[in-house]
Amino acid sequence: MPHDIDLSRTTVWTRRYGDDAGAPQGPWNETIARLLGHRSVRAYARQAPPPGTLETLIAAAQSAATSSNLQTWSVIAVDDKDARAALAAIANDQAHVAQCPIFLVWLADLSRLQRLGTANGARLEGLDYLEMFLVAAIDAALAAQNAVVAAESLGLATVYIGALRNDVRRVAALLGLPPGAAPVFGLCIGYEAAGAAAEVKPRLPQDVVLHRGRYAAHDEAARIADYDRILAGFSLRNEMSNEGWTKRVLARVGSVAALRGRDALRAALAALGFPLR
Amino acid sequence: MPHDIDLSRTTVWTRRYGDDAGAPQGPWNETIARLLGHRSVRAYARQAPPPGTLETLIAAAQSAATSSNLQTWSVIAVDDKDARAALAAIANDQAHVAQCPIFLVWLADLSRLQRLGTANGARLEGLDYLEMFLVAAIDAALAAQNAVVAAESLGLATVYIGALRNDVRRVAALLGLPPGAAPVFGLCIGYEAAGAAAEVKPRLPQDVVLHRGRYAAHDEAARIADYDRILAGFSLRNEMSNEGWTKRVLARVGSVAALRGRDALRAALAALGFPLR
């Protein structure tokens, strides 16, 4: 069920940036407060959203910008229990992939344009390039994020599942993807399980990611030290850990093994019909 | 200035999917109506948004999901006139890049993690892989889309500028990017110029992009023929053209020349510190 959310601007802002971040001075409204209140949720109630919810979310997704209106993405709603279990296993056994009421697999999809070319006797040379895969992945991300915003506006919770990329060939086989279509991530949607609510996760100080005029990283080390302390506090209250950001980053990208098979993504995409020239 | 928008669900739905699309049955609210009412805008008034707007939008961006909380994106707000003119030139002389009140360049940014590794005496092997560039590009897209939703909720208009990828090396030089950071797209933000408003652009029928259980393209050709007619009508009313979708697609991806330099993206990213293994 949707939680009551405190939408006051100082509360929302300090949850996101820490208690010392001060109050924001800019324009504000309820949509922005809800965007700032986003949390990824990994425990879902059984209750299904009302009929028509999926179609509403996909209409929001299709309304996002798409490069040159090429619409180089597709999405598959997966209900079948066995398929869900197989996808959960690919995603490091994340149980919510099997359990959430709506599970979507978002695709970078150049296959539709390829079919259009074939039907018109045209070889679409541009599709072989890294650029067009990137267009498709970005299109899919913009669309999915609109679906997330729409879902959260309806009191639903979500979490992206990047771990589908652990084995994109197996995902493609499970879902019957044609050449030129590849999964970029999954998305769980549903109501948050009672008692599961955690705090909003703090992010890096804004001046670490926002640059003015030119890229400038001069204060970064001190600012990240601040953030390490803020995130360690969050972890202690919510995750029975006391790890800051630095330690997590080093563990997550410090070795090829930590990529969990995604070091083979380039070869796997080639096998799915993306030469990435 | 913000336009008054008709948020009734049948109006919003038929603008997006055409007059024959019928009324939606699912849940609905004003946030969803505004998402469905998105239009990319390429003509901006001079009026600047209120102070603090940029910081509000970036807070919304940072609140989007980010893979493993790695936060592998950054954004640069470019105000300098000469830099704007240079960016507009790279982007096929799109005048709105020079003229909009806020122009943002969104970066796939692994350089911050690299600096963190260096400061901690660790070589972060994972960063060399295509997977991590994709994570960074998707992180940037999710963040940017939240900024777009926030901007539109404030009555502002936006348009993404993918054409910055025509020459990512030149963009990187202009903005002083460190190795491991690359522009993925730009974003114009401002109030729409008076008299510039166009219709909402129709998208493909929903069942062409939304699949159930497995990928299925069986009705696709007929559905795309419908869409060609709908888009030709839109073009005639808004763009003094009568091109459908098929013709545009074939022109846009039918040749390497149409990529306008983006066929060299892979080599350019390598030069910017992304080996994409």
XYZ file of C-alpha atoms in Angstrom:
554
model
C 0.000 0.000 0.000
C 1.195 3.552 -0.605
C 2.881 5.172 2.373
C 2.093 8.608 3.617
C 5.054 10.705 2.607
C 6.245 13.933 4.190
C 6.577 16.205 1.168
C 7.880 19.302 2.953
C 10.867 20.589 1.085
C 13.413 20.709 3.887
C 12.577 17.181 4.979
C 12.803 15.806 1.460
C 16.037 17.651 0.723
C 17.882 16.634 3.904
C 16.834 13.003 3.454
C 18.503 13.068 0.051
C 21.608 15.109 0.895
C 22.061 14.734 4.660
C 21.180 16.939 7.633
C 23.785 19.600 6.884
C 22.641 20.237 3.323
C 20.453 23.235 4.169
C 17.089 24.093 2.639
C 16.643 24.467 -1.111
C 15.871 27.914 -2.505
C 14.471 26.996 -5.911
C 10.931 26.338 -7.169
C 9.118 23.389 -5.678
C 5.965 21.334 -6.107
C 4.551 17.939 -5.198
C 5.886 16.210 -8.340
C 9.407 17.332 -7.455
C 8.965 16.283 -3.819
C 7.937 12.813 -4.998
C 10.885 12.575 -7.394
C 13.224 13.422 -4.528
C 11.495 10.853 -2.320
C 12.281 7.909 -4.633
C 13.457 4.694 -2.999
C 14.245 1.409 -4.732
C 12.094 -1.300 -3.127
C 12.999 -4.999 -2.961
C 10.063 -6.428 -0.966
C 6.592 -6.450 -2.507
C 3.079 -7.176 -1.240
C 1.066 -9.771 -3.159
C -1.656 -7.279 -4.040
C -1.785 -6.571 -7.785
C -2.201 -3.019 -9.113
C -5.606 -2.221 -10.681
C -6.418 -3.425 -14.236
C -5.006 -1.109 -16.876
C -2.022 -0.056 -14.766
C 0.502 -1.627 -17.133
C -1.014 0.132 -20.152
C -0.953 3.483 -18.329
C 2.704 3.013 -17.409
C 3.678 2.059 -20.954
C 1.854 5.091 -22.363
C 3.956 7.228 -20.014
C 7.056 5.372 -21.210
C 6.216 5.937 -24.868
C 5.727 9.638 -24.149
C 9.383 10.097 -23.183
C 11.681 11.625 -25.770
C 13.166 9.161 -28.265
C 16.098 9.918 -30.528
C 14.798 11.101 -33.949
C 11.469 9.440 -33.024
C 13.067 6.093 -33.938
C 11.500 4.429 -30.863
C 14.291 1.874 -30.651
C 13.037 0.104 -27.546
C 10.491 -2.532 -26.639
C 9.361 -3.979 -23.336
C 8.179 -7.441 -22.338
C 5.824 -8.009 -19.412
C 6.708 -11.407 -17.974
C 4.035 -13.203 -15.936
C 4.921 -16.878 -16.403
C 6.199 -18.376 -13.138
C 8.942 -20.486 -14.667
C 10.233 -17.605 -16.752
C 10.220 -15.358 -13.677
C 12.146 -17.952 -11.692
C 14.713 -18.263 -14.479
C 15.116 -14.480 -14.676
C 15.483 -14.253 -10.879
C 18.230 -16.892 -11.034
C 20.101 -14.940 -13.735
C 19.813 -11.843 -11.527
C 21.820 -13.331 -8.629
C 18.702 -14.924 -7.108
C 16.892 -11.678 -6.384
C 13.609 -13.047 -5.003
C 11.632 -9.884 -5.844
C 12.110 -10.614 -9.562
C 9.980 -13.731 -9.066
C 7.563 -12.195 -6.575
C 6.625 -8.680 -7.717
C 3.197 -8.317 -9.417
C 4.564 -6.689 -12.589
C 7.978 -7.526 -14.028
C 9.172 -5.783 -17.159
C 12.215 -6.518 -19.298
C 13.295 -3.415 -21.231
C 14.953 -4.000 -24.576
C 17.317 -2.064 -26.774
C 15.442 -2.968 -29.946
C 16.868 -2.321 -33.411
C 15.110 -5.406 -34.786
C 11.940 -3.440 -35.600
C 13.919 -1.063 -37.803
C 15.705 -4.038 -39.395
C 12.316 -5.597 -40.260
C 11.177 -2.277 -41.688
C 14.311 -2.136 -43.839
C 13.811 -5.694 -45.055
C 10.162 -4.994 -45.923
C 11.320 -2.010 -47.955
C 14.275 -3.704 -49.609
C 16.769 -1.490 -47.797
C 19.881 -2.516 -45.906
C 20.063 -0.179 -42.911
C 23.817 0.249 -42.546
C 23.585 2.607 -39.592
C 22.228 -0.107 -37.314
C 25.594 -1.885 -37.101
C 27.232 0.892 -35.104
C 27.815 1.354 -31.371
C 26.002 4.684 -31.764
C 22.715 3.003 -32.592
C 22.988 0.518 -29.732
C 23.613 3.483 -27.435
C 20.600 5.311 -28.893
C 18.480 2.241 -28.183
C 19.768 1.790 -24.626
C 19.216 5.479 -23.844
C 15.742 5.384 -25.441
C 14.898 2.403 -23.225
C 16.212 4.166 -20.118
C 14.250 7.374 -20.751
C 11.098 5.349 -21.357
C 11.574 3.177 -18.274
C 12.199 6.179 -16.049
C 8.910 7.728 -17.179
C 7.200 4.436 -16.262
C 8.871 4.600 -12.840
C 7.714 8.173 -12.245
C 4.180 7.243 -13.323
C 4.207 4.151 -11.072
C 5.390 6.095 -8.050
C 2.735 8.752 -8.667
C 0.196 5.925 -8.262
C 1.705 4.810 -4.938
C 3.577 1.899 -6.506
C 7.217 1.056 -5.812
C 9.911 -0.083 -8.227
C 13.446 -1.382 -8.541
C 15.626 -1.699 -11.632
C 17.316 -5.059 -12.224
C 20.608 -4.418 -14.020
C 21.696 -7.968 -13.153
C 19.739 -9.292 -16.144
C 22.882 -8.279 -18.011
C 24.738 -11.095 -16.217
C 23.563 -13.289 -19.091
C 21.778 -11.420 -21.880
C 21.889 -14.427 -24.200
C 19.930 -16.568 -21.758
C 17.405 -13.759 -21.203
C 17.035 -13.398 -24.972
C 16.428 -17.131 -25.367
C 13.838 -17.173 -22.559
C 11.890 -14.304 -24.096
C 12.216 -15.300 -27.760
C 14.048 -12.157 -28.802
C 14.825 -11.685 -32.510
C 18.350 -10.671 -33.604
C 18.842 -6.971 -32.984
C 16.989 -6.939 -29.655
C 18.787 -7.206 -26.300
C 17.686 -6.793 -22.679
C 19.176 -3.720 -21.022
C 17.567 -4.074 -17.581
C 14.518 -5.394 -15.765
C 12.044 -3.480 -13.600
C 9.970 -4.753 -10.665
C 6.710 -2.898 -9.967
C 4.244 -3.393 -7.114
C 3.144 -2.182 -3.706
C 5.827 -2.176 -1.051
C 5.468 -4.957 1.539
C 4.245 -3.764 4.929
C 7.081 -3.008 7.332
C 9.712 -2.991 4.603
C 10.125 0.761 4.252
C 13.680 2.049 4.489
C 14.968 5.611 4.440
C 15.674 7.532 1.263
C 19.280 6.742 0.275
C 21.562 9.776 0.462
C 23.421 10.777 -2.697
C 26.715 12.540 -3.341
C 26.728 16.275 -2.541
C 25.245 18.122 -5.486
C 28.423 20.050 -6.283
C 30.272 16.773 -6.846
C 28.083 15.871 -9.841
C 27.055 19.352 -11.064
C 29.797 21.363 -12.745
C 29.580 24.936 -14.042
C 31.133 25.829 -17.369
C 33.879 23.225 -17.214
C 34.516 19.974 -15.362
C 36.106 20.714 -11.959
C 36.859 18.062 -9.355
C 38.940 20.165 -6.949
C 36.960 19.719 -3.675
C 35.949 16.206 -4.528
C 38.027 14.180 -2.047
C 36.785 16.136 0.974
C 33.207 16.063 -0.269
C 33.362 12.300 -0.785
C 34.753 11.898 2.748
C 31.631 13.747 3.998
C 29.462 11.453 1.910
C 31.220 8.342 3.211
C 30.165 9.362 6.735
C 26.568 10.117 5.687
C 26.215 6.826 3.818
C 27.807 4.852 6.659
C 25.138 6.294 8.980
C 22.400 5.346 6.529
C 23.822 1.826 6.246
C 23.971 1.395 10.003
C 20.327 2.428 10.404
C 18.975 0.478 7.395
C 21.291 -2.330 6.399
C 23.083 -3.520 9.536
C 26.394 -2.515 7.990
C 28.581 0.541 8.406
C 30.173 0.745 5.008
C 30.665 4.101 3.396
C 30.590 4.758 -0.328
C 34.301 4.361 -1.073
C 34.506 0.800 0.218
C 31.417 -0.226 -1.760
C 32.717 1.310 -4.971
C 36.092 -0.407 -4.652
C 34.378 -3.763 -4.106
C 31.894 -3.290 -6.931
C 34.261 -2.294 -9.746
C 37.627 -3.403 -8.372
C 37.751 -6.745 -10.150
C 36.491 -8.435 -13.274
C 34.911 -11.138 -11.106
C 32.664 -8.503 -9.486
C 31.087 -7.883 -12.914
C 29.473 -11.344 -12.575
C 29.684 -12.278 -16.215
C 29.042 -8.806 -17.570
C 32.673 -8.612 -18.671
C 31.415 -10.769 -21.587
C 28.665 -8.296 -22.518
C 30.329 -7.125 -25.711
C 30.655 -10.668 -27.080
C 27.129 -11.501 -25.934
C 25.694 -8.454 -27.705
C 27.561 -9.418 -30.872
C 25.876 -12.828 -30.672
C 22.489 -11.090 -30.349
C 23.031 -9.118 -33.548
C 24.812 -5.973 -32.377
C 28.220 -5.745 -34.097
C 28.875 -2.433 -32.246
C 31.154 -1.136 -34.972
C 5.473 30.807 -20.464
C 3.696 27.599 -19.456
C 0.745 26.725 -21.626
C -2.624 25.693 -20.300
C -2.831 22.005 -20.990
C -5.964 19.907 -21.386
C -5.272 17.058 -18.977
C -8.446 15.034 -19.609
C -7.495 11.452 -20.163
C -9.170 10.810 -23.508
C -7.698 13.977 -25.001
C -4.218 13.180 -23.749
C -4.412 9.550 -24.897
C -5.687 10.239 -28.401
C -3.074 12.954 -28.932
C -0.407 10.369 -28.180
C -1.885 7.384 -30.032
C -4.242 8.872 -32.619
C -8.007 9.363 -32.735
C -8.832 5.676 -33.074
C -6.919 4.597 -30.000
C -9.904 4.624 -27.662
C -9.963 5.773 -24.043
C -7.625 4.276 -21.457
C -9.077 2.139 -18.688
C -6.262 2.211 -16.153
C -5.514 4.490 -13.197
C -4.873 8.130 -13.958
C -3.685 11.330 -12.327
C -2.251 14.711 -13.229
C 1.375 13.540 -13.137
C 0.564 10.842 -15.693
C -1.385 13.285 -17.857
C 1.646 15.593 -17.894
C 4.008 12.738 -18.763
C 1.759 11.835 -21.703
C 1.643 15.475 -22.769
C 5.424 15.752 -23.269
C 6.641 17.586 -26.348
C 10.230 18.307 -27.326
C 10.577 22.069 -27.817
C 13.108 23.754 -30.102
C 12.167 27.445 -29.711
C 12.724 29.175 -26.369
C 11.726 32.524 -24.870
C 14.532 34.665 -23.436
C 13.014 34.638 -19.962
C 15.188 32.750 -17.473
C 13.643 30.339 -14.954
C 13.671 31.521 -11.291
C 16.900 31.290 -9.235
C 17.455 27.842 -7.791
C 15.720 26.074 -10.668
C 18.887 24.311 -11.803
C 19.617 23.012 -8.289
C 16.044 21.718 -7.960
C 16.299 19.893 -11.289
C 19.643 18.326 -10.397
C 18.289 17.156 -7.041
C 15.510 15.412 -8.964
C 18.133 13.924 -11.288
C 20.236 12.629 -8.403
C 17.127 11.026 -6.908
C 16.713 8.670 -9.868
C 17.904 5.105 -9.428
C 21.605 4.546 -10.116
C 23.202 1.138 -10.624
C 24.620 -0.110 -7.279
C 24.548 3.543 -6.111
C 27.731 4.096 -8.142
C 26.423 7.457 -9.439
C 28.459 7.181 -12.611
C 27.248 10.406 -14.207
C 27.950 14.106 -13.986
C 26.385 17.113 -15.645
C 27.824 20.432 -16.796
C 25.740 23.598 -16.988
C 27.162 25.643 -19.859
C 26.482 29.393 -19.826
C 29.460 30.818 -21.725
C 28.364 32.216 -25.093
C 31.337 31.003 -27.083
C 31.089 27.501 -25.635
C 27.371 27.445 -26.414
C 28.017 28.522 -29.992
C 30.637 25.808 -30.391
C 28.276 23.171 -29.002
C 25.484 24.359 -31.292
C 27.835 24.024 -34.265
C 28.737 20.448 -33.291
C 25.008 19.686 -33.029
C 24.273 20.433 -36.709
C 23.754 24.161 -36.007
C 20.730 23.740 -33.757
C 20.124 27.364 -32.751
C 18.256 26.452 -29.554
C 21.489 25.008 -28.111
C 22.909 28.543 -28.162
C 19.677 30.305 -27.193
C 17.946 28.324 -24.403
C 18.364 29.742 -20.859
C 19.753 26.494 -19.378
C 21.918 24.092 -21.364
C 23.167 20.912 -19.719
C 25.694 18.394 -21.011
C 25.149 14.987 -19.402
C 28.216 12.819 -18.958
C 28.855 9.120 -18.596
C 31.430 9.615 -15.863
C 33.698 6.816 -14.661
C 36.487 9.300 -13.916
C 35.219 9.925 -10.372
C 35.506 6.233 -9.562
C 38.952 6.145 -11.176
C 40.074 9.032 -8.927
C 38.664 7.193 -5.916
C 40.612 4.084 -6.910
C 43.818 6.056 -7.343
C 43.372 7.768 -3.958
C 42.977 4.323 -2.385
C 45.814 2.653 -4.280
C 43.425 0.369 -6.163
C 43.280 -0.345 -9.884
C 39.568 -0.621 -10.715
C 39.645 -3.298 -13.426
C 35.878 -3.303 -13.953
C 35.869 0.202 -15.381
C 37.482 -0.925 -18.646
C 34.440 -2.872 -19.792
C 31.547 -1.985 -22.104
C 29.270 -2.941 -19.194
C 30.465 -0.019 -17.096
C 30.147 2.489 -19.929
C 26.597 1.226 -20.425
C 25.897 1.567 -16.696
C 27.136 5.152 -16.849
C 25.110 6.031 -19.962
C 21.949 4.505 -18.462
C 22.579 6.247 -15.115
C 22.883 9.551 -17.003
C 19.676 8.896 -18.948
C 17.629 8.028 -15.856
C 18.923 11.136 -14.102
C 18.271 13.405 -17.075
C 14.739 12.101 -17.525
C 13.953 12.930 -13.894
C 15.256 16.456 -14.551
C 12.974 16.646 -17.606
C 9.922 15.533 -15.622
C 10.751 18.043 -12.879
C 11.242 20.824 -15.441
C 7.945 20.109 -17.189
C 6.146 20.044 -13.812
C 7.363 23.649 -13.412
C 5.994 24.688 -16.814
C 9.396 24.517 -18.497
C 10.078 22.851 -21.845
C 13.027 20.681 -22.890
C 14.717 18.938 -25.781
C 17.501 16.371 -25.745
C 20.487 17.008 -28.013
C 21.882 13.629 -29.102
C 23.846 15.396 -31.835
C 26.555 16.283 -29.305
C 27.722 12.756 -30.087
C 28.657 13.943 -33.594
C 32.022 14.859 -32.052
C 32.438 13.787 -28.430
C 36.165 14.557 -28.485
C 35.547 18.198 -29.333
C 32.829 18.459 -26.669
C 35.219 16.913 -24.137
C 37.941 19.426 -25.034
C 35.534 22.375 -24.782
C 34.362 21.324 -21.320
C 37.713 20.167 -19.923
C 36.618 16.599 -19.326
C 39.076 14.246 -17.613
C 39.770 10.776 -19.094
C 36.872 8.456 -18.262
C 34.172 11.093 -18.780
C 32.245 11.433 -22.065
C 29.202 13.447 -23.138
C 26.161 11.260 -23.854
C 23.675 14.005 -24.777
C 22.776 17.624 -24.166
C 19.524 19.061 -22.810
C 17.951 22.449 -23.503
C 15.657 23.843 -20.798
C 13.537 26.993 -20.845
C 10.107 28.442 -21.461
C 8.623 27.727 -24.859
C 8.620 30.721 -27.212
C 5.176 32.257 -27.736
C 3.412 30.876 -30.782
C 5.787 27.933 -31.152
C 3.554 25.240 -29.660
C 3.107 22.147 -31.812
C 0.938 19.092 -31.240
C 2.025 16.139 -29.150
C 3.869 13.748 -31.498
C 2.047 10.443 -31.978
C 3.934 7.268 -31.111
C 3.737 3.690 -32.386
C 0.624 1.764 -31.285
C 1.237 0.417 -27.796
C 1.016 -3.237 -28.815
C 3.959 -2.744 -31.185
C 6.347 -1.953 -28.322
C 4.685 -3.870 -25.451
C 4.971 -7.651 -25.629
C 3.447 -10.192 -23.245
C 5.480 -13.162 -22.113
C 7.578 -13.412 -25.272
C 8.566 -11.120 -28.112
C 5.895 -11.226 -30.844
C 5.961 -9.046 -33.953
C 3.151 -10.728 -35.931
C 0.799 -7.743 -36.517
C 3.610 -5.294 -36.775
C 3.568 -4.446 -40.493
C -0.136 -3.523 -40.499
C 0.210 -1.562 -37.263
C 3.163 0.379 -38.657
C 1.147 1.154 -41.803
C -1.515 2.677 -39.505
C 1.174 4.665 -37.736
C 2.638 5.902 -41.017
C -0.755 7.470 -41.816
C -1.098 9.013 -38.351
C 2.424 10.455 -38.410
C 1.997 11.763 -41.972
C -1.087 13.661 -40.764
C 0.852 15.083 -37.836
C 3.681 16.118 -40.146
C 1.313 17.846 -42.538
C -0.282 19.862 -39.727
C 2.968 20.708 -37.886
C 5.975 20.427 -40.152
C 4.824 21.214 -43.699
C 5.813 17.719 -44.775
C 3.795 14.566 -45.292
C 6.346 11.944 -44.438
C 5.310 8.908 -42.493
C 7.508 7.005 -40.097
C 8.921 4.421 -42.491
C 10.452 6.974 -44.835
C 12.053 8.866 -41.945
C 13.518 5.709 -40.440
C 15.014 4.590 -43.738
C 16.622 8.024 -44.223
C 17.913 8.243 -40.655
C 19.636 4.849 -40.360
C 19.957 3.793 -43.995
C 23.513 4.997 -44.484
C 26.693 5.572 -42.535
C 26.720 9.184 -43.735
C 23.407 9.793 -41.946
C 25.168 9.067 -38.647
C 27.004 12.394 -39.131
C 30.279 11.296 -37.618
C 28.791 9.078 -34.962
C 30.048 6.025 -36.853
C 33.384 6.970 -35.226
C 31.921 6.954 -31.704
C 33.677 3.781 -30.624
C 37.114 5.130 -31.550
C 36.278 8.505 -30.018
C 35.235 6.909 -26.726
C 38.469 4.905 -26.691
C 40.362 8.178 -27.024
C 38.403 9.571 -24.056
C 39.439 6.675 -21.823
C 36.749 4.058 -22.460
C 38.380 0.890 -23.831
C 34.931 -0.791 -23.939
C 36.384 -4.275 -23.488
